[in-house]
Coordinates of C-alpha atoms and ligand atoms in Angstrom, one line a residue:
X146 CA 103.4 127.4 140.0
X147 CA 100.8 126.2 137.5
X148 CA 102.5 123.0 135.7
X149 CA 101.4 122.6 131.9
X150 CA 99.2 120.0 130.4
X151 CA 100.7 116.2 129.8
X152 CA 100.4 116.0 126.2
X153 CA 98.2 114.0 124.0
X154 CA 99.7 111.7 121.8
X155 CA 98.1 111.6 118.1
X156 CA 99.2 108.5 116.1
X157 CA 98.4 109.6 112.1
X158 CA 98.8 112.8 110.6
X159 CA 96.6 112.0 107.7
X160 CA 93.2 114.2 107.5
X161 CA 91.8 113.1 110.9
X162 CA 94.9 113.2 113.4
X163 CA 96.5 117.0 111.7
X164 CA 92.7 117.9 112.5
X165 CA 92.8 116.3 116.1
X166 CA 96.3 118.3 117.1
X167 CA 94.5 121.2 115.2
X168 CA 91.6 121.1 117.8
X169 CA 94.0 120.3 121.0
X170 CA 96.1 123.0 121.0
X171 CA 93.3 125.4 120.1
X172 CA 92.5 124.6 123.8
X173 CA 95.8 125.3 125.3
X174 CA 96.8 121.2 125.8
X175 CA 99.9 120.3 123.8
X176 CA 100.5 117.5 121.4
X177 CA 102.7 115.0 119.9
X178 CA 101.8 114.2 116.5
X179 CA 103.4 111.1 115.4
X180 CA 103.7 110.8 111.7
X181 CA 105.2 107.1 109.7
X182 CA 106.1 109.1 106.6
X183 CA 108.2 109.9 104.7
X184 CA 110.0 107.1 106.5
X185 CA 107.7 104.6 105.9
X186 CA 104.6 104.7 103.6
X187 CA 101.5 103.1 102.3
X188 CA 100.5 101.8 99.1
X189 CA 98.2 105.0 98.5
X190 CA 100.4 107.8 100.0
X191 CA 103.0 109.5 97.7
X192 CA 104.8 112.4 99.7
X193 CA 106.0 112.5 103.4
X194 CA 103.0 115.7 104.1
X195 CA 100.4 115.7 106.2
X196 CA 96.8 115.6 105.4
X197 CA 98.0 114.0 101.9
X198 CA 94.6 113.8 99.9
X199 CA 95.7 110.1 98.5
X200 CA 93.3 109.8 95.6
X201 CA 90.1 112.6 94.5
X202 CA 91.1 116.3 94.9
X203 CA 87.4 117.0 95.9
X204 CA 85.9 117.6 99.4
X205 CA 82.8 117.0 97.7
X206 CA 79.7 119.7 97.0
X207 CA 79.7 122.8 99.0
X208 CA 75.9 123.4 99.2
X209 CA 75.1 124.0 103.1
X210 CA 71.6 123.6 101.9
X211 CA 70.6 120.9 100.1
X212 CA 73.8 117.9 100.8
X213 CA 74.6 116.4 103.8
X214 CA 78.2 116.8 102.8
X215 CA 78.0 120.6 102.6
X216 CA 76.2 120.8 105.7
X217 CA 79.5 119.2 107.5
X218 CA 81.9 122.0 105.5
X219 CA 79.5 124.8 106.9
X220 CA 79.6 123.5 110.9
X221 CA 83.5 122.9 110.3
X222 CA 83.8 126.2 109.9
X223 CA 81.5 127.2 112.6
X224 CA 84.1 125.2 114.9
X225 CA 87.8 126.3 113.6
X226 CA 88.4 123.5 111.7
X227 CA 92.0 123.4 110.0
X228 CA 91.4 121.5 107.3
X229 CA 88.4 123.0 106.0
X230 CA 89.7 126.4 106.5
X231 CA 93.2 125.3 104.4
X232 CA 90.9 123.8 102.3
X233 CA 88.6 126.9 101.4
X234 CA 92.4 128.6 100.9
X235 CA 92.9 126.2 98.3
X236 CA 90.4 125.9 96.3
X237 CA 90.0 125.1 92.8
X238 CA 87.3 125.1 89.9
X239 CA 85.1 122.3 90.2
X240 CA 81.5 123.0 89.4
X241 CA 79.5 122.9 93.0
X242 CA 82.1 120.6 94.4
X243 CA 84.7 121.9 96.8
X244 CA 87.9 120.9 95.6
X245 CA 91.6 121.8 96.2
X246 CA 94.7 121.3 95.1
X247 CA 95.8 118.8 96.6
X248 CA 99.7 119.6 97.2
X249 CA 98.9 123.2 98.1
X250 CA 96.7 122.1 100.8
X251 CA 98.8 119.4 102.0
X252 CA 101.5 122.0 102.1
X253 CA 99.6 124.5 104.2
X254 CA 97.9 121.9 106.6
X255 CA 102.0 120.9 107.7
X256 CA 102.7 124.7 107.8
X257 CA 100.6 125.3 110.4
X258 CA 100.9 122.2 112.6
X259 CA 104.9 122.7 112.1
X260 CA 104.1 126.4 113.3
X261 CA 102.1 125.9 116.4
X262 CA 103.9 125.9 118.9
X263 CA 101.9 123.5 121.3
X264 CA 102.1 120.8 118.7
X265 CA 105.4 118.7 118.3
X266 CA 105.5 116.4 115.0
X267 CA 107.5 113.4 114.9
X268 CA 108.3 111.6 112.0
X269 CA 108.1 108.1 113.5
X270 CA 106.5 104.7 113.1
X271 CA 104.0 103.5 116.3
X272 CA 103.9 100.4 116.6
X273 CA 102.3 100.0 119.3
X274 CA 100.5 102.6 122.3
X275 CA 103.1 102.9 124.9
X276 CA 101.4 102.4 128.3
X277 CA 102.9 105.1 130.0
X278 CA 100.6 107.4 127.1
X279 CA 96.9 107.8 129.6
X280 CA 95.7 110.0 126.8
X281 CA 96.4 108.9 123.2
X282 CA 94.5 109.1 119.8
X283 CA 94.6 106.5 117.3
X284 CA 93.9 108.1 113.2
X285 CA 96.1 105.8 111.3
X286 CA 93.5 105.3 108.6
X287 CA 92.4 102.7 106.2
X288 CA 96.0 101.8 105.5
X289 CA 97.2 101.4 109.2
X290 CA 101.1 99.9 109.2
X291 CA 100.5 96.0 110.0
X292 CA 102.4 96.3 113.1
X293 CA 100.3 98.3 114.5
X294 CA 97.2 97.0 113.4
X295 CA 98.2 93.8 114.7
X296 CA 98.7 95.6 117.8
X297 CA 94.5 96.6 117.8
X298 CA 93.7 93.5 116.8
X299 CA 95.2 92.4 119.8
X300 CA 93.6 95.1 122.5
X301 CA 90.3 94.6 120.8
X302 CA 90.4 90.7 120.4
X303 CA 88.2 91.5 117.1
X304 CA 89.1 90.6 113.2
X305 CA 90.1 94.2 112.7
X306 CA 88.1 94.1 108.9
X307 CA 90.6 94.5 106.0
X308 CA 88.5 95.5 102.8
X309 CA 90.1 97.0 99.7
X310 CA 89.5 100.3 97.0
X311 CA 90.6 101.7 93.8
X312 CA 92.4 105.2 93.0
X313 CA 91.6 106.9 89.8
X314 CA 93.9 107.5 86.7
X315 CA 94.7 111.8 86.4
X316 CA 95.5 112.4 83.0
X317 CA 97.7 115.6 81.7
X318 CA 95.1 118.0 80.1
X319 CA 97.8 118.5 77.3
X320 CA 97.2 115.6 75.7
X321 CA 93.5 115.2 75.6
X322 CA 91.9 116.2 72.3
X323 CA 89.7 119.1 72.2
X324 CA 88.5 118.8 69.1
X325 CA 86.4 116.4 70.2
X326 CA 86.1 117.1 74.3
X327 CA 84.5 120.1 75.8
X328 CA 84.6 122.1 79.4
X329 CA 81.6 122.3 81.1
X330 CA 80.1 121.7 84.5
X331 CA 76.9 119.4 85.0
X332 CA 74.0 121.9 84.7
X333 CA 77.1 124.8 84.3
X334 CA 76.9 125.1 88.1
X335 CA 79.4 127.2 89.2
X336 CA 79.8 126.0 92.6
X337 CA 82.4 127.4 95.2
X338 CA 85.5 128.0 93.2
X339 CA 84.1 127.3 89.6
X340 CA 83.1 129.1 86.5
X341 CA 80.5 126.8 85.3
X342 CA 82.5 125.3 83.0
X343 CA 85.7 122.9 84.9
X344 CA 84.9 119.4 83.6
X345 CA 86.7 118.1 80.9
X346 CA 83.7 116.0 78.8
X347 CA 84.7 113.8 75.9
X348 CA 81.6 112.3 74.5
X349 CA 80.7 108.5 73.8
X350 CA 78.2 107.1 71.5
X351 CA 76.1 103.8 72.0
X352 CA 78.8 101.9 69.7
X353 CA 81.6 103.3 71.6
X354 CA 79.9 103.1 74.9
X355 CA 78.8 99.1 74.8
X356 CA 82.7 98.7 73.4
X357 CA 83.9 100.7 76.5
X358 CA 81.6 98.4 79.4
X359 CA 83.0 94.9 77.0
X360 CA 86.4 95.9 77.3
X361 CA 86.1 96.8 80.9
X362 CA 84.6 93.3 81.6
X363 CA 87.0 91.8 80.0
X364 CA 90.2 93.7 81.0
X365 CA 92.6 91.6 83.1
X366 CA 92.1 92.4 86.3
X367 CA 95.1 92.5 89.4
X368 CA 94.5 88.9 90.3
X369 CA 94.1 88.7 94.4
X370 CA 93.3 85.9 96.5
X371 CA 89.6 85.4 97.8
X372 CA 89.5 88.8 95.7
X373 CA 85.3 88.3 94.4
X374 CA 84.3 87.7 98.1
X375 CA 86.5 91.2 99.7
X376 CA 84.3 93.8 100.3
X377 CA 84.7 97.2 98.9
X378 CA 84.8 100.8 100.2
X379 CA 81.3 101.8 98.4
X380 CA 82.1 105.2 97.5
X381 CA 85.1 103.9 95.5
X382 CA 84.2 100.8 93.5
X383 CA 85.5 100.0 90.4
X384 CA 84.6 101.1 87.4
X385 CA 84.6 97.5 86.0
X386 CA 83.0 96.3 89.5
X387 CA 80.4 98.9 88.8
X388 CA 80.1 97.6 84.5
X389 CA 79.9 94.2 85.8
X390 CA 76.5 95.3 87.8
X391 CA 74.8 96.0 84.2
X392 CA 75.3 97.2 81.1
X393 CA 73.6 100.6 81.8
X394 CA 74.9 101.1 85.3
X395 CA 77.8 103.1 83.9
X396 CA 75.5 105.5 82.1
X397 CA 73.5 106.0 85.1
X398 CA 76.6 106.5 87.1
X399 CA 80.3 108.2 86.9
X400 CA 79.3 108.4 82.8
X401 CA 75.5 110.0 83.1
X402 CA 75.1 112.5 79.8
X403 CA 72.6 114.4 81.1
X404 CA 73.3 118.8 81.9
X405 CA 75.8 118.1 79.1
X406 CA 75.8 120.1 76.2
X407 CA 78.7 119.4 73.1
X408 CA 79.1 122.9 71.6
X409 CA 80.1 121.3 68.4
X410 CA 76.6 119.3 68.2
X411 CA 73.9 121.2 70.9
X412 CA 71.5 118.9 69.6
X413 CA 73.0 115.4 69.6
X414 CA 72.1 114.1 73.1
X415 CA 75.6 112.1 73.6
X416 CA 74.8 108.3 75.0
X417 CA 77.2 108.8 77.3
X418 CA 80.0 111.2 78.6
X419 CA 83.3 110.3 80.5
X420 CA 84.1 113.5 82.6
X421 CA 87.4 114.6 83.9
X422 CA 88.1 117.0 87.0
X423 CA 91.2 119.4 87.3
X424 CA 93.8 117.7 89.8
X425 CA 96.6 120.7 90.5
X426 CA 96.2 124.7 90.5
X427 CA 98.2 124.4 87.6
X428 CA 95.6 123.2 85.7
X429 CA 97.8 120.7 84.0
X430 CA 96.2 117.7 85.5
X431 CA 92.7 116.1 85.5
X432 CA 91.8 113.0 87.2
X433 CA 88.8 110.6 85.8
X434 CA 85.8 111.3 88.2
X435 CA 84.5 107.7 89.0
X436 CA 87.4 105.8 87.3
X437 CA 89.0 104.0 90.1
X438 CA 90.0 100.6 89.2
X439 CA 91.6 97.5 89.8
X440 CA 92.5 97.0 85.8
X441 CA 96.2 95.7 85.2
X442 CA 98.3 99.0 83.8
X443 CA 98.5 98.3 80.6
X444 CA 94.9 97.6 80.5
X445 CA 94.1 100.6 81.3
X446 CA 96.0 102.4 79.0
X447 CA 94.5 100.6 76.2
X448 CA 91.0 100.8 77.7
X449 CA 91.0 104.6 78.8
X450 CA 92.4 106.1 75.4
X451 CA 89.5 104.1 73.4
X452 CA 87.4 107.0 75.2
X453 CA 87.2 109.9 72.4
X454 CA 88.9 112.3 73.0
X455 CA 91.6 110.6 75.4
X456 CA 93.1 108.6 72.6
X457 CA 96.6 110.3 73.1
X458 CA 96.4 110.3 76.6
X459 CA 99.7 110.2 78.6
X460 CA 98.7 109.3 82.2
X461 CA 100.7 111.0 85.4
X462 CA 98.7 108.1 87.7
X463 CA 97.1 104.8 86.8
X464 CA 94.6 103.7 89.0
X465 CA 95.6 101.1 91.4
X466 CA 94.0 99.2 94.2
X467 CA 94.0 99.2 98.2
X468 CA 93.8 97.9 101.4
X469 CA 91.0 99.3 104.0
X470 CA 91.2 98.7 107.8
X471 CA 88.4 99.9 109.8
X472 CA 87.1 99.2 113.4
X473 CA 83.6 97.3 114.4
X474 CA 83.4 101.0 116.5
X475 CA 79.3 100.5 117.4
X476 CA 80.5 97.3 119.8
X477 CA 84.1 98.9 120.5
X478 CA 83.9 102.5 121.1
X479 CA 82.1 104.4 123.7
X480 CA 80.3 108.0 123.1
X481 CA 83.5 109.6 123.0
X482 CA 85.3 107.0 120.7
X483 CA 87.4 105.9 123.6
X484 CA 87.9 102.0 123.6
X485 CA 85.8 100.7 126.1
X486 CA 88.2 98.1 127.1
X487 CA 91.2 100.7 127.2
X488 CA 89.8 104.4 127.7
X489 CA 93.0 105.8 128.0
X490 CA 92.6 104.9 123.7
X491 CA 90.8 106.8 121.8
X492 CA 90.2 106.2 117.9
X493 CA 89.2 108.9 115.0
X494 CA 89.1 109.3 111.3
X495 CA 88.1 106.3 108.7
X496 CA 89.6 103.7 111.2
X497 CA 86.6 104.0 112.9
X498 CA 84.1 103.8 110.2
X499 CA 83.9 106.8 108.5
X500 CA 84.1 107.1 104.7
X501 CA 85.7 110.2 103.4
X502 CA 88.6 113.3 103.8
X503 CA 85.7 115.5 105.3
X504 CA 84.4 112.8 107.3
X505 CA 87.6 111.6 108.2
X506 CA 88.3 115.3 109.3
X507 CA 85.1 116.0 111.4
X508 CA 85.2 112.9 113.7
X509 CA 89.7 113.7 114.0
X510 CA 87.8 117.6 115.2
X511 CA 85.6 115.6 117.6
X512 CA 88.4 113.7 119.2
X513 CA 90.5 116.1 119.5
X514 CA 88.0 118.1 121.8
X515 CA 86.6 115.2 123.2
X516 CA 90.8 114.2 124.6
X517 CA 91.4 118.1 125.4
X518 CA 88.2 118.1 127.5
X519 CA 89.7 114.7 129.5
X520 CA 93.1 116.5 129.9
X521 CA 91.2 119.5 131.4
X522 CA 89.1 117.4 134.1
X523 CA 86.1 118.6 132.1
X524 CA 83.2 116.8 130.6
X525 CA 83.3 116.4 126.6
X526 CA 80.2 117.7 125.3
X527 CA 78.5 115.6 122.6
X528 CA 77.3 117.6 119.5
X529 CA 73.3 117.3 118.8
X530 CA 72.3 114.3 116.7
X531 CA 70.6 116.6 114.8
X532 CA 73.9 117.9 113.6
X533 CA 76.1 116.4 110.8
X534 CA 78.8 115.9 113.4
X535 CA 76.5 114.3 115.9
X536 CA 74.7 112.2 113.0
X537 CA 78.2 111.0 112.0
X538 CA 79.5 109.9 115.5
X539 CA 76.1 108.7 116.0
X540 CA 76.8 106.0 113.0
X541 CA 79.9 105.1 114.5
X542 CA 79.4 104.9 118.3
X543 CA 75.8 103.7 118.1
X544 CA 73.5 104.5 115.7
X545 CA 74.3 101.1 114.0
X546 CA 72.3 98.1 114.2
X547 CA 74.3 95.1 114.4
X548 CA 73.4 92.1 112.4
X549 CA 71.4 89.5 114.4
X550 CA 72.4 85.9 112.4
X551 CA 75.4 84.7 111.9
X552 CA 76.5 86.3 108.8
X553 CA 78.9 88.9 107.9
X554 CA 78.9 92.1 110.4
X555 CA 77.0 94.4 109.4
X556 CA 78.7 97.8 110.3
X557 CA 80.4 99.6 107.1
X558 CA 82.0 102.5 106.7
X559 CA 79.5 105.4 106.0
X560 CA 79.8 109.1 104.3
X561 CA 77.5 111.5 106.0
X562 CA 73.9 111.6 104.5
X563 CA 70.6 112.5 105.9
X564 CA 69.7 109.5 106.2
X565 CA 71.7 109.4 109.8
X566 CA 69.9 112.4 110.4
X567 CA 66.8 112.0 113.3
X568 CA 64.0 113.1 110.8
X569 CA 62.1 115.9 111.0
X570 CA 57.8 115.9 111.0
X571 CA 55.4 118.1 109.0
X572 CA 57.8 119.4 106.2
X573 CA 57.1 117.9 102.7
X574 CA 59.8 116.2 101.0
X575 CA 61.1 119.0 98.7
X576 CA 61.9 121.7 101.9
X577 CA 63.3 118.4 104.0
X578 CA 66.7 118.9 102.7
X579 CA 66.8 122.5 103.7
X580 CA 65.3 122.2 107.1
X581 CA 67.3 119.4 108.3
X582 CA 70.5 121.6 107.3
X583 CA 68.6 124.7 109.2
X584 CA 67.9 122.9 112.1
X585 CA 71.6 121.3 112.3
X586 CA 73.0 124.4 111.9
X587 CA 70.4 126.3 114.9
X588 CA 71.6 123.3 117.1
X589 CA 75.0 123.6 116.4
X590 CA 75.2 127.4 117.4
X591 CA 73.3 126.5 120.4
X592 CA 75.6 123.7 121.8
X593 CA 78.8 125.9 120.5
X594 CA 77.3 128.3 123.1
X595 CA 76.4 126.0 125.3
X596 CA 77.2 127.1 129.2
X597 CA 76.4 124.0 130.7
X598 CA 77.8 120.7 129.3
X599 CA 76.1 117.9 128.6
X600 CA 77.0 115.0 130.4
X601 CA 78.8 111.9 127.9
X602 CA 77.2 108.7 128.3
Ligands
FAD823 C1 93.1 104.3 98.1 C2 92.2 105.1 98.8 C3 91.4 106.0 98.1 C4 90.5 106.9 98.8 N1 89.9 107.8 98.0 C5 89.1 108.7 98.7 C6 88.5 109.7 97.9 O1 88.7 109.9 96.7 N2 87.7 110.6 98.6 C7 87.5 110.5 99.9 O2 86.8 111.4 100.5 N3 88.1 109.5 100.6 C8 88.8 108.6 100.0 N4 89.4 107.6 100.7 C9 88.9 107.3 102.1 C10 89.5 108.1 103.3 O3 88.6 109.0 103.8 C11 90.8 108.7 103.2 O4 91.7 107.7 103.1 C12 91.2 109.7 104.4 O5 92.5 110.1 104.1 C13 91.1 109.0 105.7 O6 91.6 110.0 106.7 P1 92.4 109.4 108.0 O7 92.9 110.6 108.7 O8 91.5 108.5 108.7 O9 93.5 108.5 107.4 P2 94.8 109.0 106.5 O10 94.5 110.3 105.9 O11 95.2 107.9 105.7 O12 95.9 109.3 107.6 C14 96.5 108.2 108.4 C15 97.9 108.6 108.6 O13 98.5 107.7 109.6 C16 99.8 107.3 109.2 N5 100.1 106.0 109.8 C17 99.6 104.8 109.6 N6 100.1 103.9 110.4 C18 101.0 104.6 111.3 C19 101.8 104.2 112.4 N7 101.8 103.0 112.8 N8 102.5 105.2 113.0 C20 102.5 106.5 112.6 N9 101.7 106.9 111.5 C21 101.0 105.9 110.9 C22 99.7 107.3 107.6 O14 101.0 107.5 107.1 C23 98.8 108.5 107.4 O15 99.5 109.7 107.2 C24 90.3 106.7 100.1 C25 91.0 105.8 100.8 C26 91.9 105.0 100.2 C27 92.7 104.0 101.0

């Protein structure tokens, strides 16, 4: 009589650990997904689904050619990723970005964990890894309960790094002013679910723009203790954290004018424009692309509807700020992103210094395989570094170099870019893009079809 699998035990069902059961039933192991919400939240999450997208509504650009970020959608695919797939099910306008709406994918992501019948969800709090669990993943995220963060402080004897973000305001669409804002996409890309035109743009001219950056800088601000000296999740700074790094930063950034034309005035060239991106298939809600903040509410209120345009603007979500935990994974984590000091632990998704739902995703896809492969007596095969997946784990499990004096550690949380990529000789810098994203995807076919498996470190 064959006996089945134990199970693996998944703590999270955020982006990473949905993705992780996802990937370990899909080889015939079962899992226990154990899920805090809705009986307990965190500051960011609203409803009690998994996979909850807890600020943006975007998976970022698409383009399998030219971005890093694309490159990772296309080999998610390639592997039977669950989030991507829901994702591409629920997409939604937004120039070349891939974006979804947000509940409807949230929604979908639960229905199919719910209906697979290797994967039992409970809706509990961990608060710490039982012993008696020899094969457990950890994806709690950047907003892990204390308790059990306290408990990985305590197996990893390290200052598990608490660093802090902003959300974004979403505004309804019926009360911004089109008389004076426009839809169009950057450049009128159409991107994967887009028409060309999806972003709400309400223009801004020098007078109104310098107004905009003073009243940013001088906004009151959610005091916080030691607040100047916390360090920020870079994808997701501030908009006043960005205004206080110059005047022009803004213009340069989140609020860059150009592949904007106002079909009122096609030949003004605006100073700047403030753009907003649809939030729910509805289409009744846009959020402010770049506008997270730490700004006290009523701040932003006043601040946000000096923008033309947004001047009536009733807001479903202010921004608000957050808590980021993440693990010092180069020195903790082996290949696999088991804890050296406890392999029967293994960690996935931002906690262990990722930056992003995709990213967050791929490494919860990695894990998963990595555990089922442990379950089954096999060895986990390692994706190429020349991969986006293998560049990513390579960031997190060694790729990093650690700082040598005696300052701050150096090891941050990282979105996929080429830059983690091994490079590539003898192509000139236009057709780099482009080959690097051919040769990951060669490599990945290959090592999907790989017979023999390579051996983990
Ligand atoms: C405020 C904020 C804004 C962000 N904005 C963006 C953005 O716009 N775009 C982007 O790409 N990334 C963003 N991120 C970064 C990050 O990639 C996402 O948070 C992503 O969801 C991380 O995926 P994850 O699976 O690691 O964690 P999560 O998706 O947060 O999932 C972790 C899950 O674990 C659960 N949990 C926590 N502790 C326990 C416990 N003890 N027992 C049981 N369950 C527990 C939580 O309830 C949650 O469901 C943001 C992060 C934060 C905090």
């Amino acid at each position: 009589m064959t006996h089945a699998p134990r199970p693996i035990h998944v703590i999270g069902g955020g982006l990473a650990g949905s993705e992780a059961a996802w990937q370990i039933a899909r080889r015939g192991v079962p899992a226990v997904l154990h899920e805090m919400r809705p009986l307990r939240s965190t500051a960011a999450h609203k409803t009690g689904g998994l996979a909850e997208l807890v600020c943006s509504n975007s998976f970022r650009s698409d383009d399998a050619e030219g971005s890093a970020i694309g490159l990772l959608h296309a080999e998610m695919r390639r592997l039977g990723s669950l989030v991507i797939q829901v994702a591409d099910a629920h997409k939604l306008p937004a120039g070349g970005a891939l974006a979804v709406d947000r509940e409807g994918f949230s929604a979908a992501v639960t229905a199919a964990l719910e209906g697979d019948p290797l994967i039992d969800i409970r809706r509990e709090e961990v608060l710490a890894p039982p012993a008696d669990w020899d094969n457990a993943i950890i994806a709690t995220g950047p907003l892990t309960s204390p308790a059990l963060a306290e408990a990985i402080r305590a197996l990893t004897g390290e200052d598990a790094l608490a660093f802090f973000d902003a959300i974004a305001p979403i505004v309804h669409r019926d009360t911004i002013d089109f008389g004076i804002a426009w839809f169009q996409s950057r450049y009128d890309k159409a991107g994967p679910a887009g028409s060309g035109a999806d972003y709400i743009n309400c223009p801004l001219t020098r007078p109104q723009y310098e107004a905009f950056v003073d009243a940013l800088l001088d906004g009151e601000k959610i005091a916080f203790r030691d607040f100047e000296t916390t360090p920020y999740f870079d994808g997701c700074l501030p908009i006043e954290v960005m205004a206080e790094r110059g005047r022009e930063t803004l213009r340069h950034g989140p609020m860059k004018p150009f592949g904007l034309t106002n079909p009122r005035r096609p030949q003004e060239k605006h100073y700047a424009v403030a753009q907003l991106r649809q939030d729910n298939k509805l289409g009744t809600l846009f959020n402010m692309v770049g506008f997270q903040t730490k700004l006290k509410h009523g701040e932003q209120t006043r601040i946000f509807r000096s923008i033309p345009g947004l001047a009536n603007a009733e807001f479903a979500r202010l921004g608000g700020l957050h808590r980021n935990t993440f693990l010092n994974s180069p020195k903790l984590l082996d290949a696999t992103l088991r804890l050296k000091a406890m392999p029967r632990l293994r960690f996935a998704g931002q906690i262990t210094g990722c930056e992003g739902y995709v990213e967050s995703a791929a490494i919860g896809l990695l894990a998963g395989r990595f555990a089922a492969a442990d379950r089954c007596a096999e060895r986990p095969l390692l994706p190429p570094p020349t991969t986006a997946h293998g560049a990513l784990l390579g960031h997190i499990t060694g790729g990093h170099v650690e700082t040598i004096d005696s300052g701050p550690r150096s090891f941050q949380p990282m979105n996929v870019n080429f830059g983690l990529f091994p490079p590539l000789g003898g192509v000139g810098r236009g057709a780099k893009k482009q080959a690097l994203c051919a040769r990951a995807l060669a490599d990945l076919d290959a090592w999907i079809g790989a017979a023999v498996p390579h051996a983990a470190e």
